[in-house]
């Protein structure tokens, strides 16, 4: 299905279904990997045993098989329910974390809640609930944030920042004034850790410091380099020109990671254009604690849970190969490795 066909007028448009259809189109990706600007210095004589490499990490008090988060994608429509269950089962089988898409639709229409309820098929997964931070200016507050967490038995809550998306989206909500103290209130009152993430434009050091001052301890960069939500929303709005103008708006993920890492006391999740285990390794060497991937899991999740699990296993294998060729046995050691830019 083409982008044009995906946005044909309808009596009632299903925004989430349109997002899924458009996100699968190659033209909705930025088309450039900023991680390719960086290279590791290889260790020709690793002096380690490949079988001894340990990719496990701690996150939210739990042990993960690798520093990977299947990042937030969708929910609130029938196909999204199948995607989320496949993602959850795949994450359960492989021991990585999972963030769900925005639960706003489920709070507005409880019938949609089942498209997010995956805990029964993934009892051991580190699971993250999700709401748009801007919703704190549109009638939602701590109570609704708690409802989102309780709805899925989540271990943490993501508040996502998506100013560019809202500015272009036909149904966009553009009042971002006064959000910082409201985010701080949620951090203090919601009862679970709060992750603040962008959705493709990156987070600067200044923003990370402002969030940290409000008590935020986990920041997800979601920088430039992956899916362009400017292009997706512009396609939906039939304004492709503005989508191209803002397609690469923001900080590339590697630079966002470097900036956010300068803020002490933060756990940093690198997402935005992370496409494989080598990208994940580079993100960690740049200063991230975890790497988040979304688009690489979307097509597998449309098919079956085992295909999601296979993609996780492959990503972890790619990470292990990189670590072996660097001569490091643990993720902690990987964080010390030098990256060279521009070769």
mmCIF file of C-alpha atoms in Angstrom:
data_model
loop_
_atom_site.group_PDB
_atom_site.id
_atom_site.type_symbol
_atom_site.label_atom_id
_atom_site.label_comp_id
_atom_site.label_asym_id
_atom_site.label_seq_id
_atom_site.Cartn_x
_atom_site.Cartn_y
_atom_site.Cartn_z
ATOM 1 C CA UNK A 1 0.000 0.000 0.000
ATOM 2 C CA UNK A 2 1.397 3.431 -0.905
ATOM 3 C CA UNK A 3 1.482 6.419 1.442
ATOM 4 C CA UNK A 4 -1.240 8.072 -0.653
ATOM 5 C CA UNK A 5 -3.519 5.048 -0.417
ATOM 6 C CA UNK A 6 -2.932 4.860 3.313
ATOM 7 C CA UNK A 7 -4.381 8.305 3.901
ATOM 8 C CA UNK A 8 -7.465 8.249 1.672
ATOM 9 C CA UNK A 9 -10.308 10.154 3.358
ATOM 10 C CA UNK A 10 -12.560 8.125 5.618
ATOM 11 C CA UNK A 11 -15.530 8.880 7.805
ATOM 12 C CA UNK A 12 -13.424 8.158 10.866
ATOM 13 C CA UNK A 13 -9.692 7.775 10.424
ATOM 14 C CA UNK A 14 -7.776 5.225 12.454
ATOM 15 C CA UNK A 15 -4.622 7.151 13.258
ATOM 16 C CA UNK A 16 -2.820 4.180 14.789
ATOM 17 C CA UNK A 17 -3.548 1.875 11.854
ATOM 18 C CA UNK A 18 -2.300 4.551 9.458
ATOM 19 C CA UNK A 19 0.881 4.921 11.518
ATOM 20 C CA UNK A 20 1.611 1.185 11.219
ATOM 21 C CA UNK A 21 1.026 1.126 7.466
ATOM 22 C CA UNK A 22 3.169 4.178 6.843
ATOM 23 C CA UNK A 23 5.980 3.124 9.203
ATOM 24 C CA UNK A 24 6.512 0.003 7.092
ATOM 25 C CA UNK A 25 7.201 2.093 3.977
ATOM 26 C CA UNK A 26 10.936 2.560 3.271
ATOM 27 C CA UNK A 27 10.401 6.218 2.416
ATOM 28 C CA UNK A 28 9.388 6.947 6.007
ATOM 29 C CA UNK A 29 12.911 6.150 7.213
ATOM 30 C CA UNK A 30 15.477 8.934 7.266
ATOM 31 C CA UNK A 31 17.684 6.881 4.947
ATOM 32 C CA UNK A 32 20.964 7.668 6.693
ATOM 33 C CA UNK A 33 22.671 6.024 9.653
ATOM 34 C CA UNK A 34 24.602 8.385 11.897
ATOM 35 C CA UNK A 35 26.145 5.356 13.600
ATOM 36 C CA UNK A 36 28.026 4.696 10.356
ATOM 37 C CA UNK A 37 30.051 7.839 11.115
ATOM 38 C CA UNK A 38 31.738 5.931 13.946
ATOM 39 C CA UNK A 39 34.079 2.930 13.880
ATOM 40 C CA UNK A 40 35.669 0.818 16.582
ATOM 41 C CA UNK A 41 39.399 0.182 16.633
ATOM 42 C CA UNK A 42 39.500 -3.621 16.205
ATOM 43 C CA UNK A 43 41.452 -6.018 18.386
ATOM 44 C CA UNK A 44 43.054 -8.562 16.063
ATOM 45 C CA UNK A 45 44.157 -10.638 19.056
ATOM 46 C CA UNK A 46 41.137 -10.579 21.414
ATOM 47 C CA UNK A 47 42.644 -12.982 24.008
ATOM 48 C CA UNK A 48 39.171 -14.024 25.146
ATOM 49 C CA UNK A 49 36.845 -16.960 24.574
ATOM 50 C CA UNK A 50 33.744 -16.076 22.549
ATOM 51 C CA UNK A 51 31.698 -18.410 24.754
ATOM 52 C CA UNK A 52 32.633 -16.408 27.862
ATOM 53 C CA UNK A 53 31.118 -13.124 26.672
ATOM 54 C CA UNK A 54 28.352 -11.905 28.996
ATOM 55 C CA UNK A 55 25.866 -9.415 27.529
ATOM 56 C CA UNK A 56 23.588 -9.263 30.583
ATOM 57 C CA UNK A 57 22.753 -5.960 32.282
ATOM 58 C CA UNK A 58 20.622 -4.677 35.148
ATOM 59 C CA UNK A 59 17.625 -2.477 34.352
ATOM 60 C CA UNK A 60 14.893 -1.412 36.761
ATOM 61 C CA UNK A 61 16.213 -3.890 39.287
ATOM 62 C CA UNK A 62 15.941 -6.849 36.902
ATOM 63 C CA UNK A 63 18.453 -8.824 34.877
ATOM 64 C CA UNK A 64 18.189 -8.597 31.088
ATOM 65 C CA UNK A 65 19.832 -10.995 28.647
ATOM 66 C CA UNK A 66 21.266 -7.990 26.843
ATOM 67 C CA UNK A 67 21.153 -4.185 26.911
ATOM 68 C CA UNK A 68 18.147 -4.104 24.597
ATOM 69 C CA UNK A 69 14.723 -2.490 24.769
ATOM 70 C CA UNK A 70 12.106 -3.232 22.135
ATOM 71 C CA UNK A 71 10.975 0.364 21.853
ATOM 72 C CA UNK A 72 7.438 1.722 21.882
ATOM 73 C CA UNK A 73 5.496 1.321 18.658
ATOM 74 C CA UNK A 74 1.744 0.971 18.737
ATOM 75 C CA UNK A 75 -1.561 0.090 20.354
ATOM 76 C CA UNK A 76 -5.220 0.995 20.229
ATOM 77 C CA UNK A 77 -6.200 -0.762 17.017
ATOM 78 C CA UNK A 78 -6.833 -4.409 16.161
ATOM 79 C CA UNK A 79 -3.608 -5.110 14.300
ATOM 80 C CA UNK A 80 -1.686 -3.327 17.065
ATOM 81 C CA UNK A 81 -3.016 -5.822 19.590
ATOM 82 C CA UNK A 82 -1.502 -8.688 17.591
ATOM 83 C CA UNK A 83 1.771 -6.787 17.187
ATOM 84 C CA UNK A 84 2.035 -6.082 20.910
ATOM 85 C CA UNK A 85 1.360 -9.695 21.889
ATOM 86 C CA UNK A 86 3.986 -10.946 19.451
ATOM 87 C CA UNK A 87 6.475 -8.405 20.742
ATOM 88 C CA UNK A 88 5.725 -9.408 24.326
ATOM 89 C CA UNK A 89 6.089 -13.139 23.720
ATOM 90 C CA UNK A 90 9.295 -12.530 21.766
ATOM 91 C CA UNK A 91 10.692 -10.406 24.595
ATOM 92 C CA UNK A 92 9.677 -13.018 27.164
ATOM 93 C CA UNK A 93 11.459 -15.793 25.267
ATOM 94 C CA UNK A 94 14.672 -13.827 24.945
ATOM 95 C CA UNK A 95 14.875 -11.821 28.164
ATOM 96 C CA UNK A 96 14.847 -8.238 26.890
ATOM 97 C CA UNK A 97 12.722 -5.244 27.895
ATOM 98 C CA UNK A 98 9.602 -3.988 26.102
ATOM 99 C CA UNK A 99 7.976 -0.573 25.846
ATOM 100 C CA UNK A 100 4.418 -0.304 24.549
ATOM 101 C CA UNK A 101 2.958 2.466 22.410
ATOM 102 C CA UNK A 102 0.932 5.383 23.706
ATOM 103 C CA UNK A 103 -2.029 4.216 25.821
ATOM 104 C CA UNK A 104 -3.999 7.416 25.368
ATOM 105 C CA UNK A 105 -6.617 5.683 23.199
ATOM 106 C CA UNK A 106 -7.140 3.003 25.844
ATOM 107 C CA UNK A 107 -7.720 5.628 28.524
ATOM 108 C CA UNK A 108 -10.209 7.424 26.300
ATOM 109 C CA UNK A 109 -11.901 4.190 25.174
ATOM 110 C CA UNK A 110 -11.467 1.248 27.597
ATOM 111 C CA UNK A 111 -12.405 -1.188 24.824
ATOM 112 C CA UNK A 112 -8.966 -0.488 23.331
ATOM 113 C CA UNK A 113 -7.170 -1.545 26.515
ATOM 114 C CA UNK A 114 -6.932 -5.182 25.428
ATOM 115 C CA UNK A 115 -4.585 -4.174 22.612
ATOM 116 C CA UNK A 116 -2.040 -3.277 25.305
ATOM 117 C CA UNK A 117 -2.612 -6.056 27.856
ATOM 118 C CA UNK A 118 0.315 -8.417 27.319
ATOM 119 C CA UNK A 119 1.374 -9.236 30.861
ATOM 120 C CA UNK A 120 -0.327 -12.648 30.841
ATOM 121 C CA UNK A 121 1.850 -13.774 27.916
ATOM 122 C CA UNK A 122 4.988 -12.074 29.246
ATOM 123 C CA UNK A 123 4.993 -12.409 33.039
ATOM 124 C CA UNK A 124 8.752 -11.946 33.367
ATOM 125 C CA UNK A 125 9.294 -9.061 30.940
ATOM 126 C CA UNK A 126 10.429 -5.626 32.088
ATOM 127 C CA UNK A 127 7.424 -3.742 30.716
ATOM 128 C CA UNK A 128 7.041 0.000 30.192
ATOM 129 C CA UNK A 129 3.712 1.833 29.967
ATOM 130 C CA UNK A 130 3.470 4.939 27.774
ATOM 131 C CA UNK A 131 1.649 8.261 27.530
ATOM 132 C CA UNK A 132 2.387 11.492 25.714
ATOM 133 C CA UNK A 133 3.692 14.156 28.066
ATOM 134 C CA UNK A 134 1.554 16.733 26.250
ATOM 135 C CA UNK A 135 -1.535 14.905 27.523
ATOM 136 C CA UNK A 136 -0.743 16.434 30.916
ATOM 137 C CA UNK A 137 -2.035 19.671 29.349
ATOM 138 C CA UNK A 138 -5.157 18.023 27.943
ATOM 139 C CA UNK A 139 -6.963 16.634 30.944
ATOM 140 C CA UNK A 140 -4.686 13.822 32.066
ATOM 141 C CA UNK A 141 -2.635 13.781 35.233
ATOM 142 C CA UNK A 142 -1.143 11.505 37.848
ATOM 143 C CA UNK A 143 -4.355 9.464 38.098
ATOM 144 C CA UNK A 144 -4.358 8.641 34.387
ATOM 145 C CA UNK A 145 -0.653 7.856 34.493
ATOM 146 C CA UNK A 146 -1.310 5.361 37.276
ATOM 147 C CA UNK A 147 -4.159 3.874 35.251
ATOM 148 C CA UNK A 148 -1.813 3.353 32.296
ATOM 149 C CA UNK A 149 0.673 1.565 34.548
ATOM 150 C CA UNK A 150 -1.974 -0.576 36.247
ATOM 151 C CA UNK A 151 -3.650 -1.404 32.919
ATOM 152 C CA UNK A 152 -0.662 -3.492 31.833
ATOM 153 C CA UNK A 153 1.123 -4.251 35.105
ATOM 154 C CA UNK A 154 4.045 -2.081 34.027
ATOM 155 C CA UNK A 155 7.397 -1.721 35.765
ATOM 156 C CA UNK A 156 7.832 1.900 34.641
ATOM 157 C CA UNK A 157 6.074 4.682 32.748
ATOM 158 C CA UNK A 158 7.318 6.399 29.602
ATOM 159 C CA UNK A 159 6.290 10.008 29.052
ATOM 160 C CA UNK A 160 7.110 10.740 25.431
ATOM 161 C CA UNK A 161 7.958 14.122 23.968
ATOM 162 C CA UNK A 162 6.750 14.638 20.394
ATOM 163 C CA UNK A 163 6.488 18.364 19.681
ATOM 164 C CA UNK A 164 7.346 18.069 15.976
ATOM 165 C CA UNK A 165 4.891 15.226 15.457
ATOM 166 C CA UNK A 166 2.088 17.138 17.148
ATOM 167 C CA UNK A 167 2.871 20.261 15.101
ATOM 168 C CA UNK A 168 2.455 18.394 11.794
ATOM 169 C CA UNK A 169 -0.178 15.810 12.751
ATOM 170 C CA UNK A 170 -3.681 16.651 11.468
ATOM 171 C CA UNK A 171 -5.112 15.950 14.940
ATOM 172 C CA UNK A 172 -2.076 17.392 16.739
ATOM 173 C CA UNK A 173 -2.152 18.958 20.186
ATOM 174 C CA UNK A 174 0.349 21.787 20.367
ATOM 175 C CA UNK A 175 0.162 23.181 23.891
ATOM 176 C CA UNK A 176 3.499 22.188 25.427
ATOM 177 C CA UNK A 177 3.603 25.108 27.878
ATOM 178 C CA UNK A 178 4.274 24.399 31.527
ATOM 179 C CA UNK A 179 4.918 20.669 31.066
ATOM 180 C CA UNK A 180 8.155 20.445 33.037
ATOM 181 C CA UNK A 181 6.639 20.845 36.533
ATOM 182 C CA UNK A 182 3.792 18.526 35.575
ATOM 183 C CA UNK A 183 6.329 15.873 34.557
ATOM 184 C CA UNK A 184 7.975 16.418 37.943
ATOM 185 C CA UNK A 185 4.654 15.834 39.694
ATOM 186 C CA UNK A 186 4.189 12.542 37.850
ATOM 187 C CA UNK A 187 7.735 11.483 38.769
ATOM 188 C CA UNK A 188 7.026 12.137 42.446
ATOM 189 C CA UNK A 189 3.521 10.673 42.601
ATOM 190 C CA UNK A 190 3.027 7.887 40.068
ATOM 191 C CA UNK A 191 4.748 5.180 42.113
ATOM 192 C CA UNK A 192 7.009 3.679 39.410
ATOM 193 C CA UNK A 193 10.129 4.956 37.646
ATOM 194 C CA UNK A 194 9.469 7.445 34.855
ATOM 195 C CA UNK A 195 11.297 7.392 31.542
ATOM 196 C CA UNK A 196 11.187 10.539 29.425
ATOM 197 C CA UNK A 197 11.801 9.895 25.746
ATOM 198 C CA UNK A 198 11.724 11.751 22.468
ATOM 199 C CA UNK A 199 10.251 10.071 19.400
ATOM 200 C CA UNK A 200 12.877 10.895 16.790
ATOM 201 C CA UNK A 201 14.336 14.374 17.319
ATOM 202 C CA UNK A 202 16.766 13.718 20.172
ATOM 203 C CA UNK A 203 17.228 15.262 23.611
ATOM 204 C CA UNK A 204 19.846 17.898 24.390
ATOM 205 C CA UNK A 205 21.994 18.178 27.492
ATOM 206 C CA UNK A 206 20.013 21.251 28.572
ATOM 207 C CA UNK A 207 16.699 19.395 28.364
ATOM 208 C CA UNK A 208 18.155 16.386 30.154
ATOM 209 C CA UNK A 209 19.382 18.638 32.980
ATOM 210 C CA UNK A 210 15.962 20.251 33.291
ATOM 211 C CA UNK A 211 14.341 16.811 33.468
ATOM 212 C CA UNK A 212 16.885 15.592 36.026
ATOM 213 C CA UNK A 213 16.094 18.613 38.191
ATOM 214 C CA UNK A 214 12.498 17.388 38.271
ATOM 215 C CA UNK A 215 13.591 13.947 39.466
ATOM 216 C CA UNK A 216 13.697 12.104 36.124
ATOM 217 C CA UNK A 217 16.375 9.414 36.266
ATOM 218 C CA UNK A 218 15.916 7.643 32.916
ATOM 219 C CA UNK A 219 16.111 9.453 29.567
ATOM 220 C CA UNK A 220 15.604 7.864 26.142
ATOM 221 C CA UNK A 221 17.290 9.942 23.435
ATOM 222 C CA UNK A 222 15.191 8.745 20.458
ATOM 223 C CA UNK A 223 17.318 10.897 18.196
ATOM 224 C CA UNK A 224 17.421 11.532 14.463
ATOM 225 C CA UNK A 225 18.326 8.582 12.275
ATOM 226 C CA UNK A 226 15.413 6.180 12.141
ATOM 227 C CA UNK A 227 11.713 6.516 11.378
ATOM 228 C CA UNK A 228 10.768 10.078 10.457
ATOM 229 C CA UNK A 229 7.513 10.965 12.163
ATOM 230 C CA UNK A 230 7.611 14.261 10.301
ATOM 231 C CA UNK A 231 7.287 12.318 7.041
ATOM 232 C CA UNK A 232 4.602 10.033 8.441
ATOM 233 C CA UNK A 233 2.401 12.833 9.761
ATOM 234 C CA UNK A 234 3.000 14.936 6.648
ATOM 235 C CA UNK A 235 1.815 12.014 4.515
ATOM 236 C CA UNK A 236 -1.312 11.790 6.642
ATOM 237 C CA UNK A 237 -1.793 15.571 6.340
ATOM 238 C CA UNK A 238 -1.169 15.510 2.553
ATOM 239 C CA UNK A 239 1.698 17.965 2.946
ATOM 240 C CA UNK A 240 4.781 16.030 1.856
ATOM 241 C CA UNK A 241 6.793 19.229 1.430
ATOM 242 C CA UNK A 242 6.727 20.040 5.142
ATOM 243 C CA UNK A 243 7.581 16.436 5.929
ATOM 244 C CA UNK A 244 10.754 16.678 3.859
ATOM 245 C CA UNK A 245 11.651 20.042 5.349
ATOM 246 C CA UNK A 246 11.586 18.616 8.886
ATOM 247 C CA UNK A 247 12.495 14.969 8.139
ATOM 248 C CA UNK A 248 15.940 15.305 9.732
ATOM 249 C CA UNK A 249 15.047 17.845 12.407
ATOM 250 C CA UNK A 250 16.927 17.498 15.677
ATOM 251 C CA UNK A 251 19.999 15.801 17.117
ATOM 252 C CA UNK A 252 21.386 12.578 15.632
ATOM 253 C CA UNK A 253 21.209 9.794 18.199
ATOM 254 C CA UNK A 254 24.999 9.491 18.742
ATOM 255 C CA UNK A 255 25.248 13.199 19.554
ATOM 256 C CA UNK A 256 22.171 13.090 21.770
ATOM 257 C CA UNK A 257 23.673 10.179 23.719
ATOM 258 C CA UNK A 258 26.915 12.111 24.216
ATOM 259 C CA UNK A 259 25.039 15.163 25.488
ATOM 260 C CA UNK A 260 22.634 13.348 27.812
ATOM 261 C CA UNK A 261 25.497 11.257 29.211
ATOM 262 C CA UNK A 262 27.073 14.448 30.570
ATOM 263 C CA UNK A 263 24.221 14.727 33.079
ATOM 264 C CA UNK A 264 25.180 12.791 36.195
ATOM 265 C CA UNK A 265 22.835 10.234 37.686
ATOM 266 C CA UNK A 266 20.893 9.388 34.531
ATOM 267 C CA UNK A 267 20.291 6.018 32.948
ATOM 268 C CA UNK A 268 20.564 6.633 29.207
ATOM 269 C CA UNK A 269 18.644 4.674 26.602
ATOM 270 C CA UNK A 270 19.896 5.220 23.050
ATOM 271 C CA UNK A 271 17.188 4.916 20.424
ATOM 272 C CA UNK A 272 16.586 6.434 17.031
ATOM 273 C CA UNK A 273 18.165 4.646 14.094
ATOM 274 C CA UNK A 274 19.590 1.735 16.088
ATOM 275 C CA UNK A 275 19.154 -1.047 13.564
ATOM 276 C CA UNK A 276 21.418 -3.907 14.682
ATOM 277 C CA UNK A 277 23.771 -5.202 17.331
ATOM 278 C CA UNK A 278 26.724 -3.220 16.008
ATOM 279 C CA UNK A 279 24.756 0.024 16.286
ATOM 280 C CA UNK A 280 23.798 -1.004 19.823
ATOM 281 C CA UNK A 281 27.452 -1.605 20.686
ATOM 282 C CA UNK A 282 28.404 1.821 19.358
ATOM 283 C CA UNK A 283 25.588 3.431 21.346
ATOM 284 C CA UNK A 284 26.873 1.815 24.540
ATOM 285 C CA UNK A 285 30.455 2.869 23.827
ATOM 286 C CA UNK A 286 29.178 6.426 23.327
ATOM 287 C CA UNK A 287 27.619 6.376 26.793
ATOM 288 C CA UNK A 288 24.258 4.619 26.673
ATOM 289 C CA UNK A 289 23.181 2.005 29.214
ATOM 290 C CA UNK A 290 20.636 0.369 26.893
ATOM 291 C CA UNK A 291 19.822 0.513 23.208
ATOM 292 C CA UNK A 292 16.234 0.772 21.990
ATOM 293 C CA UNK A 293 15.067 -0.618 18.643
ATOM 294 C CA UNK A 294 11.580 -0.289 17.176
ATOM 295 C CA UNK A 295 11.430 -0.421 13.373
ATOM 296 C CA UNK A 296 13.553 -3.606 13.066
ATOM 297 C CA UNK A 297 10.909 -5.451 15.092
ATOM 298 C CA UNK A 298 7.785 -4.113 13.395
ATOM 299 C CA UNK A 299 7.715 -6.409 10.351
ATOM 300 C CA UNK A 300 8.594 -9.521 12.425
ATOM 301 C CA UNK A 301 5.831 -8.626 14.900
ATOM 302 C CA UNK A 302 3.339 -8.470 12.049
ATOM 303 C CA UNK A 303 4.117 -12.151 11.441
ATOM 304 C CA UNK A 304 4.741 -14.110 14.643
ATOM 305 C CA UNK A 305 6.274 -14.007 18.103
ATOM 306 C CA UNK A 306 9.050 -16.421 17.147
ATOM 307 C CA UNK A 307 10.184 -14.068 14.388
ATOM 308 C CA UNK A 308 10.471 -11.324 17.005
ATOM 309 C CA UNK A 309 12.494 -13.678 19.192
ATOM 310 C CA UNK A 310 14.727 -14.589 16.253
ATOM 311 C CA UNK A 311 15.382 -10.898 15.586
ATOM 312 C CA UNK A 312 16.355 -10.362 19.227
ATOM 313 C CA UNK A 313 18.682 -13.375 19.117
ATOM 314 C CA UNK A 314 20.307 -12.103 15.944
ATOM 315 C CA UNK A 315 20.784 -8.633 17.424
ATOM 316 C CA UNK A 316 22.392 -10.108 20.526
ATOM 317 C CA UNK A 317 24.627 -12.291 18.330
ATOM 318 C CA UNK A 318 25.748 -9.226 16.386
ATOM 319 C CA UNK A 319 26.511 -7.499 19.684
ATOM 320 C CA UNK A 320 28.512 -10.508 20.905
ATOM 321 C CA UNK A 321 30.545 -10.685 17.693
ATOM 322 C CA UNK A 322 31.400 -7.007 18.050
ATOM 323 C CA UNK A 323 32.442 -7.511 21.675
ATOM 324 C CA UNK A 324 34.577 -10.523 20.745
ATOM 325 C CA UNK A 325 36.389 -8.562 18.034
ATOM 326 C CA UNK A 326 37.055 -5.807 20.577
ATOM 327 C CA UNK A 327 38.358 -8.241 23.205
ATOM 328 C CA UNK A 328 35.725 -7.371 25.837
ATOM 329 C CA UNK A 329 33.735 -9.864 27.892
ATOM 330 C CA UNK A 330 31.119 -7.624 29.517
ATOM 331 C CA UNK A 331 28.939 -4.626 28.721
ATOM 332 C CA UNK A 332 30.861 -2.691 31.351
ATOM 333 C CA UNK A 333 34.087 -3.290 29.441
ATOM 334 C CA UNK A 334 32.380 -2.331 26.175
ATOM 335 C CA UNK A 335 31.629 1.085 27.662
ATOM 336 C CA UNK A 336 35.367 1.763 27.881
ATOM 337 C CA UNK A 337 36.136 1.108 24.216
ATOM 338 C CA UNK A 338 37.140 3.945 21.957
ATOM 339 C CA UNK A 339 35.160 4.949 18.877
ATOM 340 C CA UNK A 340 36.817 6.759 15.988
ATOM 341 C CA UNK A 341 34.775 9.208 13.943
ATOM 342 C CA UNK A 342 35.183 9.930 10.253
ATOM 343 C CA UNK A 343 37.275 7.013 8.991
#
